[in-house]
Each structure stands twice: as structure tokens, then as C-alpha cells.
mmCIF file of C-alpha atoms in Angstrom:
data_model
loop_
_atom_site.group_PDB
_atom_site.id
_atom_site.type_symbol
_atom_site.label_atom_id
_atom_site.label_comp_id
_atom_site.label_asym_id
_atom_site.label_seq_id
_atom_site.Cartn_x
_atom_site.Cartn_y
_atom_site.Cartn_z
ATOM 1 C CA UNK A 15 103.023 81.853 104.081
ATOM 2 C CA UNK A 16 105.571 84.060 102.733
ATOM 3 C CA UNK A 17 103.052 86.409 101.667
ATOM 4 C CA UNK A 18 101.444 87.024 104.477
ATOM 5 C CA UNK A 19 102.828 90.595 105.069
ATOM 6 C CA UNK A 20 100.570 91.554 102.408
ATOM 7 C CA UNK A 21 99.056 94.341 103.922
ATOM 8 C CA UNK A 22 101.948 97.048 103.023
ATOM 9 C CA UNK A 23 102.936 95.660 99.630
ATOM 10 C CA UNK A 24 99.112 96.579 98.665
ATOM 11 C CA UNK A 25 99.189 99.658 100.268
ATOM 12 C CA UNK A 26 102.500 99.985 98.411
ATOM 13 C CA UNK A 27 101.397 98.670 94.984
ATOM 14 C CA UNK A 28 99.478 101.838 94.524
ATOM 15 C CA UNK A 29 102.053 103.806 95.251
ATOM 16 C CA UNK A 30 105.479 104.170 93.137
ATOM 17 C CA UNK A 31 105.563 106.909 91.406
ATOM 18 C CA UNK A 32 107.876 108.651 88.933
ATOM 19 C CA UNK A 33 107.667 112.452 89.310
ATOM 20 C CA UNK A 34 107.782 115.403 86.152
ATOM 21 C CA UNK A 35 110.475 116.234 84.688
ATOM 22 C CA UNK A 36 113.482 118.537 85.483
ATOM 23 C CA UNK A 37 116.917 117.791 85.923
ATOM 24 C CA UNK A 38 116.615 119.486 90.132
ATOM 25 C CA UNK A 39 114.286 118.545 92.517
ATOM 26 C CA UNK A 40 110.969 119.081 92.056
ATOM 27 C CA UNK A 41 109.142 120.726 94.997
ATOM 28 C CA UNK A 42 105.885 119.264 95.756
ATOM 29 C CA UNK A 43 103.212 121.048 97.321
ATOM 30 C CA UNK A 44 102.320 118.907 100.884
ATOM 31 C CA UNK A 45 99.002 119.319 102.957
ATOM 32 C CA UNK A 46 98.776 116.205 103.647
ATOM 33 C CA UNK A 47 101.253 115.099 106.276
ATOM 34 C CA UNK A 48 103.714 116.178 109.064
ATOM 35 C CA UNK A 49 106.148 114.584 111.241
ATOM 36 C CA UNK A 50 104.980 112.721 114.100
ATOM 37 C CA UNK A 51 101.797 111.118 112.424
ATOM 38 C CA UNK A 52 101.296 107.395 113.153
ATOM 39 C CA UNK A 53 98.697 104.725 111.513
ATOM 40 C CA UNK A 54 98.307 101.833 112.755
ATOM 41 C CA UNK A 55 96.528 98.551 110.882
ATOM 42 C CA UNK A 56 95.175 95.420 111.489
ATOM 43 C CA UNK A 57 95.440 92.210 108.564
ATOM 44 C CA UNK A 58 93.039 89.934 108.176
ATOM 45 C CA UNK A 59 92.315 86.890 106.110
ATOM 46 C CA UNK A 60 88.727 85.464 105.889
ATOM 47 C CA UNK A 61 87.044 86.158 109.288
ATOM 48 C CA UNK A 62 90.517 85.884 111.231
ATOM 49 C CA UNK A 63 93.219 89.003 112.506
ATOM 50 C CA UNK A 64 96.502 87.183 111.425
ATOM 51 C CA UNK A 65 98.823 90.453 111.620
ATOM 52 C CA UNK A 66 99.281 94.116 112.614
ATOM 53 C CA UNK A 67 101.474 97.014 111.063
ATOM 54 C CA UNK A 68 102.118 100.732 111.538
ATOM 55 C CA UNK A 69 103.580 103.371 109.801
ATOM 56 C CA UNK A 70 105.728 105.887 111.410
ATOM 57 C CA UNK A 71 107.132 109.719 110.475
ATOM 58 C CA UNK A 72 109.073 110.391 112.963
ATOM 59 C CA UNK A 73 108.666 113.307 115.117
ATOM 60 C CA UNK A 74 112.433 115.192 114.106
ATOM 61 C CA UNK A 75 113.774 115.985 110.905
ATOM 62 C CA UNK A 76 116.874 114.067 109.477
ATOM 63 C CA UNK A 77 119.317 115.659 106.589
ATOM 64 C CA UNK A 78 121.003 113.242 104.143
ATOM 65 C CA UNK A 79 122.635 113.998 100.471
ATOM 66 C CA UNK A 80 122.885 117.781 102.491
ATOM 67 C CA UNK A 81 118.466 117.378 101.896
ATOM 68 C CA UNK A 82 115.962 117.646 105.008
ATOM 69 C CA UNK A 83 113.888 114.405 104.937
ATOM 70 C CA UNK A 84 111.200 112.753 106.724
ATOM 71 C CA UNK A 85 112.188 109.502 108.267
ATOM 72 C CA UNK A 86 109.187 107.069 107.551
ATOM 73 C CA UNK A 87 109.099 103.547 109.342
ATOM 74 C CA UNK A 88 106.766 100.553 108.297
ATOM 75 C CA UNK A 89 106.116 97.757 110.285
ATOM 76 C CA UNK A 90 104.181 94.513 109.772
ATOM 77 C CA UNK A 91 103.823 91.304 111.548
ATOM 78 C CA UNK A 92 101.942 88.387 112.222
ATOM 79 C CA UNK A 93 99.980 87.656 115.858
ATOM 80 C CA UNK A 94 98.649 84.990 117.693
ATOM 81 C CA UNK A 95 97.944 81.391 116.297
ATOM 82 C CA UNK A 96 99.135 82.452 112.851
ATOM 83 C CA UNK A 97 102.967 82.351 114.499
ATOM 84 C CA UNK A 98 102.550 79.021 115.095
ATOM 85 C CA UNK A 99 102.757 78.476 111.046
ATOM 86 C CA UNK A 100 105.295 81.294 110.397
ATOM 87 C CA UNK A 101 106.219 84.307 112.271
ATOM 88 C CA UNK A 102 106.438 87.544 110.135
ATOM 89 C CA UNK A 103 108.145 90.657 111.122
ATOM 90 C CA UNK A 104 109.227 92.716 108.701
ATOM 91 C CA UNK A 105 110.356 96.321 108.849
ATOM 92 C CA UNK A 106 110.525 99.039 105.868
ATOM 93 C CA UNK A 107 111.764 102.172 105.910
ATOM 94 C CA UNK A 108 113.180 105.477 103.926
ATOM 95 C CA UNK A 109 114.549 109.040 104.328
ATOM 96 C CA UNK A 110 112.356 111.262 102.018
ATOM 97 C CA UNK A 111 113.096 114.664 100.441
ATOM 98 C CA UNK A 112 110.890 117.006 102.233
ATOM 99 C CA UNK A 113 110.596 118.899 99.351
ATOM 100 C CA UNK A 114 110.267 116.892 96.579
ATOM 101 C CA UNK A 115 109.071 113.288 98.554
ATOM 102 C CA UNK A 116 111.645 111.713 96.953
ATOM 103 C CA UNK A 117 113.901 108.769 98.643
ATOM 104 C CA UNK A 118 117.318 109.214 99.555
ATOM 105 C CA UNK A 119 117.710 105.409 101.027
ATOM 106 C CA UNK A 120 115.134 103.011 101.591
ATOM 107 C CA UNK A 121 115.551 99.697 103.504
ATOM 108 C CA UNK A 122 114.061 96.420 103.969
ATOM 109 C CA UNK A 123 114.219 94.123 106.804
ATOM 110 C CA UNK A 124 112.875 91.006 106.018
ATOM 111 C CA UNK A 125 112.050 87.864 108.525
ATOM 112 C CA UNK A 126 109.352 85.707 107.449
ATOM 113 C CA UNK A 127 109.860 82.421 108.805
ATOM 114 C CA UNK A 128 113.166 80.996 107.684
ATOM 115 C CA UNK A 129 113.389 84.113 104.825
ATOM 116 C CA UNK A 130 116.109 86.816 106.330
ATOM 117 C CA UNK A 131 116.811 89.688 103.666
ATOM 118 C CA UNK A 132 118.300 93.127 104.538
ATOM 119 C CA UNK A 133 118.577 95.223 101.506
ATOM 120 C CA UNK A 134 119.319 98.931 101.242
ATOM 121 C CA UNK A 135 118.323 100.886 98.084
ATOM 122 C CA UNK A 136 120.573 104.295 97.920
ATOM 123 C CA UNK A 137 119.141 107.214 95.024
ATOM 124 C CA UNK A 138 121.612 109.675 93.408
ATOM 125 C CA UNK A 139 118.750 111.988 91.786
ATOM 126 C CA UNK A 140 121.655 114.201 91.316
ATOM 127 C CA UNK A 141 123.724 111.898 88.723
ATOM 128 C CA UNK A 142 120.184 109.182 88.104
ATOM 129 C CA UNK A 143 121.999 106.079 89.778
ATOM 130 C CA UNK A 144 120.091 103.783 92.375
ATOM 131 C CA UNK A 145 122.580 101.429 93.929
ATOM 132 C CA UNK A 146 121.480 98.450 95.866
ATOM 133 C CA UNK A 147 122.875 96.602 98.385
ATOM 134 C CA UNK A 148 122.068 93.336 99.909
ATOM 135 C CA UNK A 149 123.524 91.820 103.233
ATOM 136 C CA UNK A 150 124.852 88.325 102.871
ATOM 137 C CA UNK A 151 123.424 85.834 105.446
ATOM 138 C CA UNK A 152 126.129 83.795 105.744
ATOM 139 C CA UNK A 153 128.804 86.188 106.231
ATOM 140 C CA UNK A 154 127.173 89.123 107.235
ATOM 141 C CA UNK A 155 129.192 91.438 105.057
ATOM 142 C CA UNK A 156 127.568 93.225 101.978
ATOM 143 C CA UNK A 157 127.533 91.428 98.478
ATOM 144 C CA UNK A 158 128.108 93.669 95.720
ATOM 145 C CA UNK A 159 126.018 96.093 94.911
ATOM 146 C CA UNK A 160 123.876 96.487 91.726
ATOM 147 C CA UNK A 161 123.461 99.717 90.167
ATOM 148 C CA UNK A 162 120.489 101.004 87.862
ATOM 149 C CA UNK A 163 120.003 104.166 85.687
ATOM 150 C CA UNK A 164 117.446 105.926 86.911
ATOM 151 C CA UNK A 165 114.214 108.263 85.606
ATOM 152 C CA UNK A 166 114.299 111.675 87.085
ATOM 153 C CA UNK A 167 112.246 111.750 90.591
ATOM 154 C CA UNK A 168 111.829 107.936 90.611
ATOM 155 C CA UNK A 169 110.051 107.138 94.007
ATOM 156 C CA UNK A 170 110.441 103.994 96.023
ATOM 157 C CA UNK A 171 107.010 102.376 97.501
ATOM 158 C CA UNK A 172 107.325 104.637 100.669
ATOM 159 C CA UNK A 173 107.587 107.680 99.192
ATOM 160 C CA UNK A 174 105.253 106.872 96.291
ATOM 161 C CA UNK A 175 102.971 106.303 99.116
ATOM 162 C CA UNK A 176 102.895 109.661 100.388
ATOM 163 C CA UNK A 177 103.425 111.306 96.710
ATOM 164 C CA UNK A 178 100.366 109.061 96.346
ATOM 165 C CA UNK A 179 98.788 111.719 99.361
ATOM 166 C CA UNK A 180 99.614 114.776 98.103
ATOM 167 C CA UNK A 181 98.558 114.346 94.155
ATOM 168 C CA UNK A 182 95.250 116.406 92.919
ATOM 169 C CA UNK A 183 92.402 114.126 92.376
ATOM 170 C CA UNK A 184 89.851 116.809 92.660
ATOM 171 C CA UNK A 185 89.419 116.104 88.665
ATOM 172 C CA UNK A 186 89.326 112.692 88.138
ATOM 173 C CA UNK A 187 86.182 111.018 86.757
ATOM 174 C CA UNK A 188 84.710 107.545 87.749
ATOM 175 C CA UNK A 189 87.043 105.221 85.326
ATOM 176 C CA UNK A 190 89.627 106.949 84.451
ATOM 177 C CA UNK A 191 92.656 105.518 85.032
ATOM 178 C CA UNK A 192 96.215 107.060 86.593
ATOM 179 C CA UNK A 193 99.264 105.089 85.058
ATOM 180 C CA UNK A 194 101.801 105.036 87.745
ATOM 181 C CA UNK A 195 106.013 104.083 87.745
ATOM 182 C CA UNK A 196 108.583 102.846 90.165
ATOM 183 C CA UNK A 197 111.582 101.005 91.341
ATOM 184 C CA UNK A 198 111.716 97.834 93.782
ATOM 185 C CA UNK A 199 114.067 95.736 94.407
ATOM 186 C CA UNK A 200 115.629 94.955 91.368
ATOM 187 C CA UNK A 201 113.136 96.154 88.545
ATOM 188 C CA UNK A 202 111.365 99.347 86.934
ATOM 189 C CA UNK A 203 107.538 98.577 86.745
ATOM 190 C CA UNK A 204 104.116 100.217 85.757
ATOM 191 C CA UNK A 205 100.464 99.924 86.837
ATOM 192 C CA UNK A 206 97.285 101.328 85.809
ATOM 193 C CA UNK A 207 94.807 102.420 88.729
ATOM 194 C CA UNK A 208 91.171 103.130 88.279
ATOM 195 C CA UNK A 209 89.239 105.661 89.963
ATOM 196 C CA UNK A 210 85.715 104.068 90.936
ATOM 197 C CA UNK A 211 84.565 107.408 92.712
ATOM 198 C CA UNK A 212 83.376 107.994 96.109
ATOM 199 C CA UNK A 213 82.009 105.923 99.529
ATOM 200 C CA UNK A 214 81.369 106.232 102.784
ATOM 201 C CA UNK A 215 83.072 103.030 104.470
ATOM 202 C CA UNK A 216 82.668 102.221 108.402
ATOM 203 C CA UNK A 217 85.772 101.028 110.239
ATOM 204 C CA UNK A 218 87.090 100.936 113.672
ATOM 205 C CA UNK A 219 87.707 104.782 113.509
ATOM 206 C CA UNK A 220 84.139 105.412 112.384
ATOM 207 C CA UNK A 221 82.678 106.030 109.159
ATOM 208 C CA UNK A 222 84.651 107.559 106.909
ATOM 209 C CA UNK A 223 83.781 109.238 103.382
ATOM 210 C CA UNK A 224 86.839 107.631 101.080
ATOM 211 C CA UNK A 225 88.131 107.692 97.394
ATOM 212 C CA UNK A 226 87.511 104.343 96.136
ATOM 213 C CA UNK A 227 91.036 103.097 93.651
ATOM 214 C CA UNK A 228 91.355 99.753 91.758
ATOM 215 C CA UNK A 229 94.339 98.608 90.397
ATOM 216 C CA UNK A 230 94.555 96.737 87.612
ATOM 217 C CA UNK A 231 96.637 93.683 88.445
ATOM 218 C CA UNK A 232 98.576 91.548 86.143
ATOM 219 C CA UNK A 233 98.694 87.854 85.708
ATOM 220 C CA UNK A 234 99.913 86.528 89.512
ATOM 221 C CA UNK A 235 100.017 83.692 91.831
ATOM 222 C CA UNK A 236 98.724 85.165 94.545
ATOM 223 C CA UNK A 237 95.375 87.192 93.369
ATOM 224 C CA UNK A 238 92.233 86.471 91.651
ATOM 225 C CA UNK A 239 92.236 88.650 88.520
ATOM 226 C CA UNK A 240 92.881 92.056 87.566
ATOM 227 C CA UNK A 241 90.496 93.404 89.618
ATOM 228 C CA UNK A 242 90.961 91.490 93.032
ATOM 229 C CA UNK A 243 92.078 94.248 94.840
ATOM 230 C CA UNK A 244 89.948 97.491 96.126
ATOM 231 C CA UNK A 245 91.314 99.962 98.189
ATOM 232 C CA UNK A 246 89.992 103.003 100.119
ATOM 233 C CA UNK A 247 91.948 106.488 101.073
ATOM 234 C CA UNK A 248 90.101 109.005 103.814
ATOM 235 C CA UNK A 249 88.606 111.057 101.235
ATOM 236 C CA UNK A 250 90.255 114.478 103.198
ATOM 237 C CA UNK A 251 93.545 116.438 102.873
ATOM 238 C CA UNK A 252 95.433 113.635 105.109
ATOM 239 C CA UNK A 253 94.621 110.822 102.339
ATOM 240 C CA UNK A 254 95.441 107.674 104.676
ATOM 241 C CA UNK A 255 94.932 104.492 103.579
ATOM 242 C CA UNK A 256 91.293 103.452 105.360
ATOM 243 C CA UNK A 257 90.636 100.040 104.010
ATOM 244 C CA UNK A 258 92.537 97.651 101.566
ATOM 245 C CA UNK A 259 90.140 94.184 100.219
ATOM 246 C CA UNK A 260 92.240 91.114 98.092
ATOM 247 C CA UNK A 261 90.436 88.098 96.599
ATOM 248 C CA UNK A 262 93.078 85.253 96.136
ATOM 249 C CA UNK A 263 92.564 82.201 94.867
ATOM 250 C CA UNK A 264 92.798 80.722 97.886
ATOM 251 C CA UNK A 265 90.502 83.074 100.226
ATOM 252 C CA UNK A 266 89.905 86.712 101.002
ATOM 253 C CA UNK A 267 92.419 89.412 102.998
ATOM 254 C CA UNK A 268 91.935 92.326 103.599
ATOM 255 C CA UNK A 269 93.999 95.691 106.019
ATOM 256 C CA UNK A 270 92.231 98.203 107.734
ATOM 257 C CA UNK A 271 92.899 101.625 109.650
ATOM 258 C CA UNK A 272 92.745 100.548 113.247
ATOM 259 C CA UNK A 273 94.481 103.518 115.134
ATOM 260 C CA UNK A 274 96.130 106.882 114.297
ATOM 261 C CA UNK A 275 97.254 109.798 115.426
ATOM 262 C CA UNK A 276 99.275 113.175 114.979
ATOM 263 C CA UNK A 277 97.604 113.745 111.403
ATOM 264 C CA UNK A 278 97.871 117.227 109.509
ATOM 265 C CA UNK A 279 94.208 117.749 109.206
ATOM 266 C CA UNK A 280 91.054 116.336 110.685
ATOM 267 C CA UNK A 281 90.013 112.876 108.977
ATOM 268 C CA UNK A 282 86.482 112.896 107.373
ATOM 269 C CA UNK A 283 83.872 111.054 109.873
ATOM 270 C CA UNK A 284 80.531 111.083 108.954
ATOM 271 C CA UNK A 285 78.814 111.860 112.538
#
């Protein structure tokens, strides 16, 4: 049951994102968000709620590497009878450039049952270096660190997934396909996502007109082909995630938008 914090590794699959290229920072044009927003999601698998998440900018900015940033925190755990199997509560988080929603230090805090990891991920955009740091259980004292050479304006999967917001896909036809980059953990990777146009989805919020994105998934464990997994953004300025649906091989999941609040721009109802 390891997996069961699905919901944001989805959401966050879509989302890495290596930016252009310059040897600064890039400034990025944002519309899309502010501080103070909050989303909040429900998980399900089959016909059954099994978690809850949220993600969080918080309401003041914070400066680190001498940059303003947005503090972003991501929660996601598991509720009622599903704790009784294995409780999950894990928290993610990063400082990101206001200007060019790039990380400065993203973190992972990890509890899924018996699993503990806390692992820090520091960029240097300045020299290309991403250290990482893990905490070791045992002793409680970091082990050392790994370092990577890094791609100018690599993104993390928190801010990929507001780069992911603020990109232009006014242009995009039905099937074309945005190849996207990143770093996690301890590895580089690439994805192709397909653009299957526009629908008008109802959740909790209402119904929503949404930008409809498969990614194409490689060979797994977990999901049922390359094209197990749909996901829908509010087709608006704000570009929240609405509705995420997985086929597995052993059942359906699925995340959607349950709550939200302090967005940059009205989100698209259909009255």
C-alpha cells in the first residue's frame, strides 16, 4: 500500500519541467497564481475515499539564495478504514523563484506505514549543482549527500507543477504531444503528454470546462498501459488540477478538486 499517496505523484508526473535556455534566470510571465491560494483533494480507489491532500502557497513571501520565492506545501494522507491497512501521511514541499518558478529546496517527508524518508533536494542554478540530502533513520544525522550536474532551469515536481500553470496552450492541437524534463530523487527523466482537447467535467465544485492531458506512461508495476492515466486542468487562467483518473492492474483511482480558495482568477463553472 505504499502507493497509495498516488494522488500528488500524478498530479506531479505531468509536471517537471526543464525551462529555455540562458545562463540567468529566466523570468516567467505568471497569471495564474498568488500567495495564499489553497486546493484541497479527495483520493479515491474504486467506489471508496481512501485519502485527502492539499496544496498550500503560503500567504507571505520567503527569500532564499538572496531570491523572493513562494513557499508551496503538499499534503496527502490516508482516512478512515484504509488506516487500518497502512496509514499515509506524507508532506512535500519547496521554495520557488518567483520569477522564474524555479526551486531553491524542495523536501519530502515521507511516512507510509513502516516507510520514514526525509530528503531535501538543494538547486544551485547559479553554478548547475543539485545536492541531495537524506536523513538517516537510525541516527538521525544526515548521510552524505549526492550531487548532480544540472540543465539550466531544471524544475522539481512542485514547481513543474505550477510552470505546468503558467505555459501557453492556447495553440496546441488535439494530439500533439508536449515532451517534458525533470529531476526527482535521484534521476533526470522525460515524458511525453498528449493534448486530447477540451471538456466540460462536473465535480464537487461544479462543472467545470477543463483541458483534457494524457501522459504517455512507460512500462510500470503499478498502471495499466501507456494510456491509464487522464487528467483534467480548469480550463481558465488559474489552471488547477480538476480531476486526475488511473487504471491499474489491480482497480481504478482516481483525485479530484474538492475545495479551494484564494485563486488569482475566477475558475470556469459552467452555470
Amino acid at each position: 500500500m505504499k502507493k497509495l499517496a498516488f494522488g500528488f505523484f500524478l498530479i506531479s508526473v505531468l509536471s517537471g519541467f526543464v525551462g529555455e535556455k540562458s545562463d540567468g534566470y529566466l523570468s516567467v510571465r505568471n497569471e495564474s497564481f498568488s500567495r495564499g491560494e489553497v486546493i484541497k483533494f479527495k483520493m479515491t480507489y474504486g467506489i471508496f475515499t481512501v485519502g485527502k491532500g492539499s496544496a498550500t502557497i503560503a500567504p507571505t513571501y520567503y527569500k532564499m539564495n538572496d531570491r523572493h520565492c513562494f513557499k508551496v506545501d503538499v499534503e496527502g494522507k490516508t482516512v478512515g478504514m484504509v488506516n487500518w491497512v497502512t496509514d499515509v501521511d506524507d508532506k512535500w514541499g519547496a521554495y520557488i523563484d518567483t520569477a522564474a518558478l524555479v526551486p531553491h529546496q524542495f523536501y519530502r517527508r515521507i511516512r507510509e506505514g513502516r516507510y520514514k524518508k526525509d530528503e531535501w533536494t538543494n538547486f544551485d542554478h547559479t553554478n548547475k549543482k543539485i545536492e541531495v540530502k537524506t536523513l538517516d533513520n537510525k541516527t538521525g544525522k544526515f548521510k552524505e549527500p549526492k550531487f548532480y550536474e544540472a540543465p539550466s532551469h531544471v524544475r522539481d515536481m512542485v514547481g513543474g507543477f505550477l510552470y505546468l500553470r503558467v505555459m501557453d496552450f492556447s495553440k496546441l492541437k488535439i494530439k500533439d504531444t508536449v515532451t517534458i524534463a525533470g529531476f526527482f530523487e535521484d534521476e533526470f527523466y522525460k515524458l511525453k503528454i498528449i493534448y486530447h482537447g477540451k471538456q466540460t467535467i462536473k465535480i464537487k465544485a461544479g462543472k467545470v470546462r477543463a483541458l483534457v492531458f494524457k501522459p504517455v506512461m512507460p512500462d510500470n508495476k503499478l498502471f495499466d498501459g501507456e494510456n491509464s492515466i487522464t487528467a483534467w486542468f480548469s480550463d481558465d487562467k488559474n489552471r488547477i488540477p480538476l480531476k486526475i483518473d488511473a487504471k491499474m492492474f489491480i482497480g481504478s483511482a482516481g483525485v479530484e478538486l474538492t475545495e479551494y480558495s484564494g485563486l488569482k482568477n475566477p475558475l470556469n463553472i459552467v452555470k
